[in-house]
CSV table of C-alpha atoms in Angstrom, one decimal:
chain,number,residue,atom,x,y,z
A,26,MET,CA,-47.4,37.6,-9.5
A,27,TYR,CA,-45.8,35.8,-12.1
A,28,LYS,CA,-47.2,35.7,-15.8
A,29,LEU,CA,-46.0,33.6,-18.7
A,30,LEU,CA,-45.0,35.3,-21.7
A,31,LYS,CA,-45.7,33.4,-25.1
A,32,ASP,CA,-45.1,33.5,-28.8
A,33,GLU,CA,-47.4,33.0,-31.5
A,34,ASN,CA,-46.7,29.6,-31.3
A,35,ASN,CA,-47.6,29.4,-27.7
A,36,GLU,CA,-44.0,28.8,-26.3
A,37,THR,CA,-43.0,30.9,-23.2
A,38,THR,CA,-40.4,33.4,-23.8
A,39,GLY,CA,-40.1,35.0,-20.7
A,40,ILE,CA,-41.5,36.0,-17.4
A,41,LEU,CA,-43.5,38.9,-16.6
A,42,LYS,CA,-43.3,39.7,-12.7
A,43,ASP,CA,-46.1,42.1,-11.5
A,44,GLU,CA,-46.7,43.9,-14.6
A,45,TYR,CA,-43.6,45.4,-14.9
A,46,LEU,CA,-40.6,43.3,-14.4
A,47,TYR,CA,-39.6,41.3,-17.4
A,48,ILE,CA,-37.4,38.2,-17.1
A,49,PRO,CA,-35.8,36.1,-19.2
A,50,MET,CA,-35.3,32.2,-18.8
A,51,ASP,CA,-31.7,32.3,-18.1
A,52,GLU,CA,-30.9,30.2,-14.8
A,53,GLY,CA,-28.2,32.7,-14.1
A,54,ASN,CA,-30.6,35.4,-13.5
A,55,MET,CA,-31.5,36.0,-9.8
A,56,ASP,CA,-34.9,36.9,-11.1
A,57,TYR,CA,-35.5,33.7,-12.8
A,58,GLN,CA,-34.1,31.6,-10.0
A,59,ASP,CA,-36.5,33.2,-7.6
A,60,TYR,CA,-39.2,32.3,-10.0
A,61,LEU,CA,-38.1,29.0,-9.9
A,62,ALA,CA,-37.9,28.6,-6.1
A,63,TRP,CA,-41.2,30.0,-6.7
A,64,LEU,CA,-42.5,27.5,-8.2
A,65,GLU,CA,-40.9,25.1,-6.2
A,66,GLU,CA,-43.1,26.4,-3.3
A,67,GLY,CA,-46.1,25.0,-5.2
A,68,ASN,CA,-47.3,27.9,-7.3
A,69,LEU,CA,-48.3,28.4,-10.4
A,70,PRO,CA,-48.0,31.4,-12.9
A,71,GLU,CA,-50.5,33.1,-15.0
A,72,GLU,CA,-51.1,32.8,-18.4
A,73,ASN,CA,-50.5,35.7,-20.5
A,74,ASN,CA,-54.1,35.5,-22.5
A,75,GLU,CA,-53.8,38.9,-24.0
B,2,MET,CA,68.7,43.1,18.8
B,3,PRO,CA,67.6,46.6,20.1
B,4,ILE,CA,68.5,49.0,17.7
B,5,GLN,CA,68.9,52.7,19.4
B,6,GLY,CA,69.1,56.3,18.1
B,7,GLN,CA,68.2,54.8,14.9
B,8,THR,CA,64.5,55.7,12.8
B,9,ILE,CA,63.2,52.4,10.8
B,10,ASP,CA,62.0,53.8,7.8
B,11,THR,CA,60.6,52.1,4.7
B,12,GLU,CA,63.9,51.7,3.2
B,13,ASN,CA,65.4,49.5,6.3
B,14,ILE,CA,62.1,47.0,5.6
B,15,ALA,CA,63.2,44.4,2.9
B,16,ASP,CA,60.3,44.0,0.4
B,17,ASP,CA,58.0,41.1,2.0
B,18,ALA,CA,59.3,41.3,4.9
B,19,VAL,CA,56.6,42.4,7.1
B,20,THR,CA,54.3,39.2,8.4
B,21,THR,CA,51.0,39.2,9.5
B,22,ALA,CA,52.0,38.2,13.3
B,23,LYS,CA,54.1,41.2,13.4
B,24,ILE,CA,50.7,43.9,12.7
B,25,LYS,CA,48.6,44.0,16.0
B,26,ASP,CA,45.0,43.3,15.0
B,27,ILE,CA,43.6,46.6,16.3
B,28,ASN,CA,46.0,48.8,14.6
B,29,VAL,CA,44.5,47.5,11.0
B,30,THR,CA,42.3,50.3,10.8
B,31,THR,CA,39.9,51.9,8.2
B,32,ALA,CA,42.2,54.6,7.4
B,33,LYS,CA,45.1,51.8,6.2
B,34,VAL,CA,42.5,50.6,4.1
B,35,ALA,CA,42.4,52.9,0.5
B,36,ASP,CA,38.8,53.5,-0.9
B,37,ASP,CA,37.7,50.5,-3.2
B,38,ASN,CA,40.2,48.1,-1.8
B,39,ILE,CA,37.8,45.6,0.1
B,40,THR,CA,37.0,43.2,-2.7
B,41,ALA,CA,33.9,40.8,-2.1
B,42,ALA,CA,36.5,38.2,-1.3
B,43,LYS,CA,37.6,40.0,1.7
B,44,MET,CA,33.9,40.2,2.8
B,45,PHE,CA,32.4,37.1,4.8
B,46,ASP,CA,30.0,34.7,3.0
B,47,LEU,CA,26.5,35.7,3.1
B,48,GLY,CA,24.0,32.6,2.7
B,49,ARG,CA,22.8,32.3,-0.7
B,50,GLY,CA,20.0,34.7,-1.5
B,51,SER,CA,21.1,36.9,1.5
B,52,ILE,CA,21.7,40.5,1.6
B,53,LEU,CA,23.5,42.5,3.5
B,54,TYR,CA,21.1,45.4,5.6
B,55,GLY,CA,21.1,48.0,8.4
B,56,ASN,CA,19.2,46.0,11.0
B,57,ALA,CA,17.0,48.0,13.6
B,58,SER,CA,20.0,47.8,16.3
B,59,ALA,CA,21.9,49.9,13.2
B,60,VAL,CA,24.1,47.2,13.4
B,61,THR,CA,25.2,45.8,9.3
B,62,THR,CA,24.2,42.5,9.2
B,63,GLU,CA,22.9,39.7,7.2
B,64,LEU,CA,18.9,39.5,6.0
B,65,THR,CA,18.2,36.1,5.0
B,66,LYS,CA,16.3,35.6,2.1
B,67,GLY,CA,12.4,35.7,1.9
B,68,GLY,CA,10.1,32.9,1.3
B,69,ALA,CA,9.0,32.1,-2.4
B,70,SER,CA,7.6,35.2,-4.4
B,71,GLU,CA,7.9,37.5,-1.8
B,72,VAL,CA,9.0,41.0,-2.1
B,73,LEU,CA,10.8,43.6,-0.2
B,74,THR,CA,8.8,46.2,1.7
B,75,SER,CA,9.8,49.0,3.8
B,76,ASP,CA,7.6,50.2,6.5
B,77,GLY,CA,9.4,54.0,6.2
B,78,THR,CA,11.7,52.5,9.3
B,79,ASP,CA,13.0,49.0,8.4
B,80,ILE,CA,13.1,46.7,5.3
B,81,ALA,CA,11.3,42.8,5.9
B,82,TRP,CA,10.5,40.5,3.0
B,83,THR,CA,6.6,39.9,2.5
B,84,ALA,CA,4.1,38.6,0.2
B,85,ALA,CA,4.2,40.0,-2.8
B,86,ALA,CA,0.5,41.4,-2.6
B,87,GLY,CA,1.9,44.0,-0.2
B,88,GLY,CA,4.7,45.0,-2.3
B,89,GLY,CA,3.2,46.0,-5.5
B,90,GLY,CA,1.8,49.4,-4.7
B,91,ASN,CA,-1.2,50.0,-7.1
B,92,THR,CA,-0.4,46.6,-9.2
B,93,VAL,CA,-3.1,44.9,-7.2
B,94,TYR,CA,-6.4,43.1,-7.8
B,95,ASN,CA,-9.4,44.7,-6.3
B,96,ALA,CA,-12.2,42.5,-6.2
B,97,ILE,CA,-14.7,45.0,-5.4
B,98,ILE,CA,-16.0,47.3,-8.2
B,99,ASN,CA,-17.0,50.6,-7.8
B,100,GLY,CA,-15.1,50.5,-4.6
B,101,ASP,CA,-14.8,54.5,-4.7
B,102,MET,CA,-18.6,55.1,-5.1
B,103,THR,CA,-18.3,56.9,-8.3
B,104,ILE,CA,-20.5,55.0,-10.2
B,105,ALA,CA,-24.4,55.4,-9.6
B,106,GLN,CA,-26.6,54.4,-12.7
B,107,ARG,CA,-29.8,53.9,-10.2
B,108,GLY,CA,-29.5,57.6,-9.2
B,109,THR,CA,-27.4,59.1,-6.4
B,110,ALA,CA,-29.9,59.5,-3.1
B,111,PHE,CA,-32.4,56.7,-2.3
B,112,ARG,CA,-34.9,57.8,0.1
B,113,ALA,CA,-38.2,56.5,1.6
B,114,GLY,CA,-39.3,53.1,-1.0
B,115,ASP,CA,-35.8,53.5,-2.5
B,116,ASN,CA,-33.9,52.9,0.3
B,117,ASP,CA,-35.3,49.4,1.6
B,118,ASP,CA,-33.8,46.7,3.3
B,119,ASP,CA,-32.0,44.3,0.6
B,120,SER,CA,-32.1,47.3,-2.2
B,121,TYR,CA,-29.3,48.1,-4.4
B,122,THR,CA,-28.2,51.9,-4.1
B,123,LEU,CA,-24.9,52.7,-5.7
B,124,ASP,CA,-23.6,50.6,-8.3
B,125,ARG,CA,-23.0,47.0,-6.8
B,126,TRP,CA,-23.8,48.4,-3.6
B,127,TYR,CA,-27.4,46.9,-1.6
B,128,VAL,CA,-28.2,48.1,1.9
B,129,LEU,CA,-29.3,45.9,4.3
B,130,SER,CA,-31.0,46.8,7.5
B,131,ASP,CA,-33.2,46.0,10.4
B,132,GLY,CA,-36.4,47.1,8.4
B,133,ASN,CA,-37.1,49.6,5.7
B,134,ASP,CA,-36.1,53.0,5.3
B,135,ILE,CA,-33.4,52.6,8.1
B,136,VAL,CA,-31.1,54.9,6.3
B,137,ASP,CA,-30.9,57.7,3.5
B,138,VAL,CA,-28.0,56.3,1.1
B,139,THR,CA,-26.6,59.0,-1.1
B,140,GLN,CA,-23.4,59.5,-3.1
B,141,THR,CA,-21.6,62.2,-1.4
B,142,SER,CA,-18.9,64.3,-2.4
B,143,ASP,CA,-17.8,64.9,1.4
B,144,THR,CA,-14.6,63.0,0.9
B,145,ALA,CA,-11.0,63.7,1.8
B,146,VAL,CA,-8.3,65.3,0.2
B,147,GLY,CA,-6.3,62.3,-1.7
B,148,ASP,CA,-9.5,60.0,-1.6
B,149,SER,CA,-12.2,59.7,-4.1
B,150,LYS,CA,-14.5,62.5,-5.5
B,151,TYR,CA,-17.1,60.3,-3.9
B,152,ALA,CA,-18.3,58.4,-0.7
B,153,ILE,CA,-21.5,56.6,0.1
B,154,GLN,CA,-23.2,58.4,2.8
B,155,LEU,CA,-25.6,56.1,5.0
B,156,ASP,CA,-28.0,58.9,7.2
B,157,VAL,CA,-29.9,57.4,9.9
B,158,GLU,CA,-34.0,58.0,9.1
B,159,THR,CA,-35.0,55.3,11.7
B,160,ILE,CA,-33.2,55.4,14.9
B,161,ASP,CA,-32.0,52.7,17.2
B,162,LYS,CA,-31.5,49.9,13.9
B,163,LYS,CA,-28.3,48.5,12.4
B,164,PHE,CA,-27.6,49.2,8.7
B,165,GLY,CA,-24.9,48.5,6.3
B,166,ILE,CA,-23.7,47.8,2.5
B,167,VAL,CA,-23.1,44.9,0.8
B,168,GLN,CA,-21.1,43.7,-2.1
B,169,ILE,CA,-21.3,40.1,-3.8
B,170,ILE,CA,-18.3,39.2,-6.0
B,171,GLU,CA,-19.0,36.9,-8.8
B,172,ASN,CA,-17.5,33.9,-8.5
B,173,VAL,CA,-15.0,34.3,-11.8
B,174,ASN,CA,-13.7,37.7,-9.8
B,175,CYS,CA,-13.0,35.9,-6.3
B,176,HIS,CA,-12.1,32.2,-7.4
B,177,GLU,CA,-8.4,32.8,-6.8
B,178,MET,CA,-9.1,34.2,-3.4
B,179,ILE,CA,-10.8,30.9,-2.0
B,180,GLY,CA,-8.7,28.5,-0.1
B,181,ASP,CA,-6.5,31.6,0.1
B,182,ASN,CA,-5.9,35.1,2.4
B,183,VAL,CA,-6.8,38.4,1.9
B,184,SER,CA,-7.0,41.8,3.3
B,185,LEU,CA,-9.7,44.4,3.3
B,186,SER,CA,-9.4,47.8,3.6
B,187,PHE,CA,-11.6,50.8,3.2
B,188,ARG,CA,-11.8,54.7,4.4
B,189,ALA,CA,-14.7,55.8,6.6
B,190,LYS,CA,-15.6,58.6,8.7
B,191,VAL,CA,-18.5,58.9,11.5
B,192,ALA,CA,-21.2,62.2,12.0
B,193,GLY,CA,-23.4,63.3,14.3
B,194,SER,CA,-24.4,62.7,17.7
B,195,GLY,CA,-21.7,60.7,18.6
B,196,LYS,CA,-23.7,57.6,19.1
B,197,LEU,CA,-22.9,55.8,16.0
B,198,ASP,CA,-19.9,54.6,17.4
B,199,ASN,CA,-19.3,51.0,16.6
B,200,VAL,CA,-18.9,50.3,12.7
B,201,LYS,CA,-17.4,46.9,11.9
B,202,ALA,CA,-16.5,44.8,9.0
B,203,GLY,CA,-17.3,41.3,7.7
B,204,VAL,CA,-15.6,39.4,4.6
B,205,VAL,CA,-18.3,36.6,4.1
B,206,ALA,CA,-17.8,33.2,2.4
B,207,TRP,CA,-21.0,32.1,0.4
B,208,SER,CA,-21.1,28.0,0.4
B,209,GLY,CA,-24.2,28.0,-1.3
B,210,SER,CA,-24.8,27.3,-5.1
B,211,SER,CA,-22.0,29.3,-7.4
B,212,ASP,CA,-23.2,33.0,-8.0
B,213,SER,CA,-26.8,32.4,-6.4
B,214,VAL,CA,-26.5,34.1,-3.7
B,215,THR,CA,-29.2,35.1,-1.5
B,216,SER,CA,-28.7,38.9,-1.0
B,217,ASP,CA,-30.0,39.2,2.3
B,218,ILE,CA,-27.7,37.3,4.6
B,219,ILE,CA,-28.9,38.9,8.0
B,220,SER,CA,-30.7,36.0,9.9
B,221,ALA,CA,-30.8,38.2,13.0
B,222,TRP,CA,-29.3,41.4,13.8
B,223,GLY,CA,-28.9,41.1,17.3
B,224,ALA,CA,-28.1,43.6,20.4
B,225,GLU,CA,-25.5,46.2,20.3
B,226,ASP,CA,-21.7,45.2,19.5
B,227,THR,CA,-23.4,41.3,19.1
B,228,ASN,CA,-22.5,40.9,15.3
B,229,PRO,CA,-25.4,39.5,13.2
B,230,THR,CA,-26.3,36.1,12.6
B,231,LEU,CA,-26.1,34.9,9.2
B,232,ILE,CA,-28.0,32.6,6.9
B,233,ALA,CA,-27.5,29.1,6.2
B,234,ASN,CA,-24.3,29.5,3.5
B,235,ALA,CA,-22.9,32.7,5.0
B,236,THR,CA,-20.1,32.4,6.9
B,237,PHE,CA,-17.7,35.3,8.5
B,238,GLU,CA,-14.1,34.6,7.4
B,239,ASN,CA,-13.2,37.1,10.4
B,240,THR,CA,-14.4,37.7,13.2
B,241,PRO,CA,-15.8,41.5,13.1
B,242,ALA,CA,-14.9,44.0,15.6
B,243,ASN,CA,-15.5,48.0,16.5
B,244,LEU,CA,-13.2,49.9,14.2
B,245,ASN,CA,-13.7,52.8,16.3
B,246,VAL,CA,-14.2,55.0,13.2
B,247,THR,CA,-13.8,58.4,14.1
B,248,THR,CA,-15.4,61.8,12.9
B,249,SER,CA,-12.7,62.1,10.3
B,250,TYR,CA,-11.6,59.8,7.5
B,251,ALA,CA,-9.3,57.1,8.3
B,252,THR,CA,-8.1,53.8,6.5
B,253,TYR,CA,-9.2,51.0,8.1
B,254,LYS,CA,-7.6,47.6,7.2
B,255,ILE,CA,-8.4,43.9,8.3
B,256,GLU,CA,-5.9,41.9,6.8
B,257,ASN,CA,-4.9,38.2,6.7
B,258,ILE,CA,-8.1,37.0,6.7
B,259,SER,CA,-8.1,33.1,5.3
B,260,ILE,CA,-10.8,32.1,2.9
B,261,ASP,CA,-11.5,28.6,4.7
B,262,THR,CA,-15.0,27.9,4.4
B,263,ALA,CA,-15.5,24.3,2.8
B,264,SER,CA,-17.2,24.8,-0.6
B,265,THR,CA,-16.8,28.9,-0.5
B,266,ASN,CA,-18.2,30.2,-4.1
B,267,ASN,CA,-18.8,33.5,-3.2
B,268,ILE,CA,-17.3,36.3,-1.2
B,269,LEU,CA,-19.4,38.9,-0.1
B,270,VAL,CA,-18.1,42.2,1.9
B,271,PHE,CA,-20.5,43.6,4.6
B,272,ILE,CA,-19.7,46.8,6.1
B,273,TRP,CA,-22.1,47.8,8.9
B,274,SER,CA,-23.2,49.8,12.2
B,275,ASP,CA,-23.6,47.8,15.1
B,276,VAL,CA,-25.5,50.1,17.2
B,277,VAL,CA,-28.6,50.2,18.5
B,278,ASP,CA,-28.8,53.7,19.9
B,279,THR,CA,-28.8,56.3,17.2
B,280,ASP,CA,-30.0,59.7,16.4
B,281,LEU,CA,-31.5,61.0,13.3
B,282,THR,CA,-29.1,61.9,10.6
B,283,ASP,CA,-26.0,60.1,12.2
B,284,SER,CA,-24.3,59.1,9.5
B,285,VAL,CA,-21.9,56.6,8.1
B,286,TYR,CA,-19.7,57.5,5.6
B,287,ILE,CA,-17.7,54.9,3.3
B,288,THR,CA,-15.3,54.6,0.3
B,289,ASP,CA,-12.3,53.5,-1.3
B,290,VAL,CA,-13.4,49.7,-0.4
B,291,GLN,CA,-10.9,47.3,-2.0
B,292,LEU,CA,-10.6,43.3,-1.3
B,293,GLU,CA,-7.4,42.0,-2.3
B,294,LYS,CA,-5.7,38.9,-2.1
B,295,GLY,CA,-2.8,38.6,0.5
B,296,THR,CA,-1.6,38.8,4.0
B,297,ALA,CA,-1.4,42.5,3.8
B,298,THR,CA,-3.4,45.8,2.2
B,299,THR,CA,-2.0,47.9,-0.3
B,300,THR,CA,-2.9,51.4,-1.6
B,301,PHE,CA,-6.1,51.8,-3.7
B,302,VAL,CA,-6.4,50.8,-7.0
B,303,ARG,CA,-8.4,53.9,-8.5
B,304,GLU,CA,-10.2,52.9,-11.9
B,305,LEU,CA,-10.8,55.4,-14.3
B,306,GLU,CA,-14.5,56.3,-14.3
B,307,SER,CA,-14.8,54.8,-18.0
B,308,LYS,CA,-13.6,51.4,-16.7
B,309,ASN,CA,-15.3,51.4,-13.4
B,310,LEU,CA,-18.9,52.3,-15.6
B,311,SER,CA,-18.0,49.4,-17.4
B,312,ASN,CA,-17.1,46.8,-14.6
B,313,CYS,CA,-20.7,47.8,-13.2
B,314,GLN,CA,-22.7,47.7,-16.4
B,315,ARG,CA,-21.8,44.0,-16.7
B,316,TYR,CA,-24.5,44.2,-13.8
B,317,TYR,CA,-27.0,47.2,-14.4
B,318,PHE,CA,-27.1,48.9,-17.2
B,319,ALA,CA,-29.7,51.9,-17.5
B,320,PRO,CA,-29.3,53.7,-21.1
B,321,SER,CA,-29.5,57.7,-19.9
B,322,GLY,CA,-31.5,58.2,-23.1
B,323,ASN,CA,-34.6,56.4,-24.6
B,324,ALA,CA,-34.5,53.0,-27.0
B,325,VAL,CA,-36.6,53.6,-30.2
B,326,GLY,CA,-38.7,50.9,-31.2
B,327,ILE,CA,-40.8,50.4,-34.8
B,328,ALA,CA,-44.1,49.0,-35.3
B,329,TYR,CA,-44.2,46.8,-37.7
B,330,SER,CA,-48.0,46.1,-37.9
B,331,THR,CA,-51.1,47.9,-36.2
B,332,LYS,CA,-50.8,45.4,-33.6
B,333,GLY,CA,-46.6,44.8,-33.3
B,334,MET,CA,-43.5,46.7,-32.6
B,335,VAL,CA,-39.8,45.3,-31.6
B,336,PHE,CA,-37.1,46.8,-29.9
B,337,ASN,CA,-33.7,45.1,-30.4
B,338,ILE,CA,-31.3,46.3,-28.1
B,339,SER,CA,-28.0,45.5,-27.6
B,340,PHE,CA,-25.9,46.0,-24.6
B,341,PRO,CA,-22.4,48.2,-24.5
B,342,MET,CA,-21.0,45.4,-22.3
B,343,VAL,CA,-21.4,41.6,-22.0
B,344,MET,CA,-23.5,41.2,-19.1
B,345,ARG,CA,-23.4,38.9,-16.3
B,346,SER,CA,-26.3,37.0,-17.4
B,347,SER,CA,-29.4,37.6,-19.8
B,348,PRO,CA,-30.8,40.9,-17.8
B,349,SER,CA,-34.4,41.5,-16.5
B,350,ALA,CA,-35.6,44.6,-17.9
B,351,THR,CA,-38.2,47.1,-17.0
B,352,ILE,CA,-39.3,50.0,-19.1
B,353,GLU,CA,-41.0,53.4,-18.1
B,354,TYR,CA,-41.5,56.8,-19.6
B,355,GLY,CA,-41.6,60.0,-17.8
B,356,GLY,CA,-41.2,58.1,-14.7
B,357,THR,CA,-44.6,55.5,-15.4
B,358,ALA,CA,-44.1,52.0,-15.9
B,359,ASN,CA,-44.8,50.5,-19.4
B,360,LYS,CA,-44.8,53.4,-20.9
B,361,LEU,CA,-44.5,54.4,-24.8
B,362,TYR,CA,-43.9,57.7,-26.5
B,363,ARG,CA,-45.1,57.9,-30.1
B,364,ILE,CA,-42.4,60.0,-31.6
B,365,GLN,CA,-44.8,61.0,-34.7
B,366,THR,CA,-47.4,62.4,-32.7
B,367,GLY,CA,-46.3,62.9,-29.0
B,368,ALA,CA,-48.8,60.5,-27.8
B,369,THR,CA,-48.3,58.1,-25.1
B,370,GLN,CA,-49.6,54.6,-24.7
B,371,ILE,CA,-49.0,52.1,-22.0
B,372,ILE,CA,-48.3,48.8,-23.1
B,373,THR,CA,-47.3,45.1,-21.8
B,374,LEU,CA,-44.5,43.6,-23.5
B,375,ASN,CA,-45.6,40.0,-24.3
B,376,TYR,CA,-42.4,38.3,-26.0
B,377,PHE,CA,-38.6,37.9,-25.5
B,378,GLY,CA,-36.5,37.3,-28.2
B,379,ASN,CA,-32.4,36.8,-28.6
B,380,ALA,CA,-32.4,37.1,-24.8
B,381,SER,CA,-29.0,36.7,-24.2
B,382,GLY,CA,-26.3,39.1,-22.3
B,383,THR,CA,-25.6,40.9,-25.2
B,384,THR,CA,-28.8,41.5,-26.9
B,385,HIS,CA,-32.3,41.4,-26.1
B,386,LEU,CA,-35.6,41.4,-28.8
B,387,TYR,CA,-38.8,42.7,-27.4
B,388,ASP,CA,-41.9,42.3,-29.2
B,389,LEU,CA,-45.4,43.9,-28.3
B,390,SER,CA,-48.2,42.2,-30.3
B,391,ILE,CA,-51.2,43.0,-27.5
B,392,GLY,CA,-54.9,43.3,-28.4
B,393,ASP,CA,-55.0,46.8,-26.9
B,394,TRP,CA,-52.0,48.2,-29.2
B,395,THR,CA,-53.0,51.2,-31.0
B,396,GLY,CA,-50.0,51.8,-33.3
B,397,GLY,CA,-49.7,51.6,-36.8
B,398,THR,CA,-47.2,50.1,-39.0
B,399,GLY,CA,-43.5,52.0,-39.2
B,400,GLU,CA,-44.3,54.5,-36.6
B,401,ALA,CA,-41.6,55.3,-34.3
B,402,TRP,CA,-42.0,54.6,-30.4
B,403,ASN,CA,-39.5,55.4,-27.5
B,404,THR,CA,-39.2,54.3,-24.2
B,405,GLN,CA,-36.5,53.8,-21.5
B,406,PHE,CA,-35.4,50.5,-20.4
B,407,ALA,CA,-33.2,49.1,-17.6
B,408,TYR,CA,-31.5,46.0,-17.1
B,409,ASN,CA,-30.5,44.3,-14.2
B,410,SER,CA,-28.0,41.4,-13.9
B,411,GLU,CA,-26.9,41.6,-10.3
B,412,LEU,CA,-26.0,38.7,-8.3
């Protein structure tokens, strides 16, 4: 599962996958490409509410 | 008029009086020519760019000029003109990184769970297999004299399944090969029951988006000795065939492969066992993998380990020590990480301490805590800033914590 990481201004700074893998929002990053493909399938990430 | 009873010596012949017609052709022998007296002008004219050589019949003859950029090479018996890449000897560019399997940042043994299909193993190499836990993957020092110190060993853990290793070459590192010819070479041997008797190698063109390669290129593994069916955008550029790898290390070559698939953006090298009848502990050993531009292979280019490591750290970086972060409040701390090598992209990251994910160690007290990072800053190929400011954080301002990061920017 993907979760959005956000700063104090509520802007997304990265993606957390399976509570373990930190993924930067860099389109050259294969994990981020997988995330984008996952979004295109109609999935939605969780918000980080911590 | 005949002269009888008299000797005609040099004194009886006037200067400049012996004409060419008076000398029988076959009597002009080598012995009649003093050393160093055949001038260039007395030799036949060579074609422009030609040289004299002894041909396969041991006859001195003309070797006409080679093609543009070709170099003169010898096979130990005869000489011939070949493409420049064939005559460079240790000056060629090897597009494969860690071809001699010396770098193992992720570890040296990959067994159940770590050896699953489509998992990275030794640096830059990932395993593909018909299922998970098909082969144990290890860095082995079982190599031949004169070869690399290490090889990769693929040791059958689940019988009767195909398996192999793959490396994806980044576009910037294979761009010059696209639309041209390449040659692949590697050292290999097999061990075990003897059933593992069909090792193949393929050079695969990726015609999908540049540097956005689907790493699991297998659509269907197929029957024994039937080359796997590849996924869309992946094409074998050679026709893989049984290399008949033996139980002793030998060099296997696939030369003059045309990278001619339209819209190729990346090249992959895939070496695999095409056998579906194996026994436990049957093994394939592979090392000194080289992919070079040109119609023929050359000697493997061995890099210094330091350079090899740097090349690998563009794609994966796992510091052997811990990173230290400083708490700036009771709810926040920051790690500012600079990478030793500019990574291919901003990398994904994991943290762990003592083998536990997301765990931190408080240096002042020895206490540990499991957290979740919640902020990325400065995310790039050169630096990352990680900021923890989460509700269950129990740190204090000024405290130092450490943990171990690993960064992944593989293709």
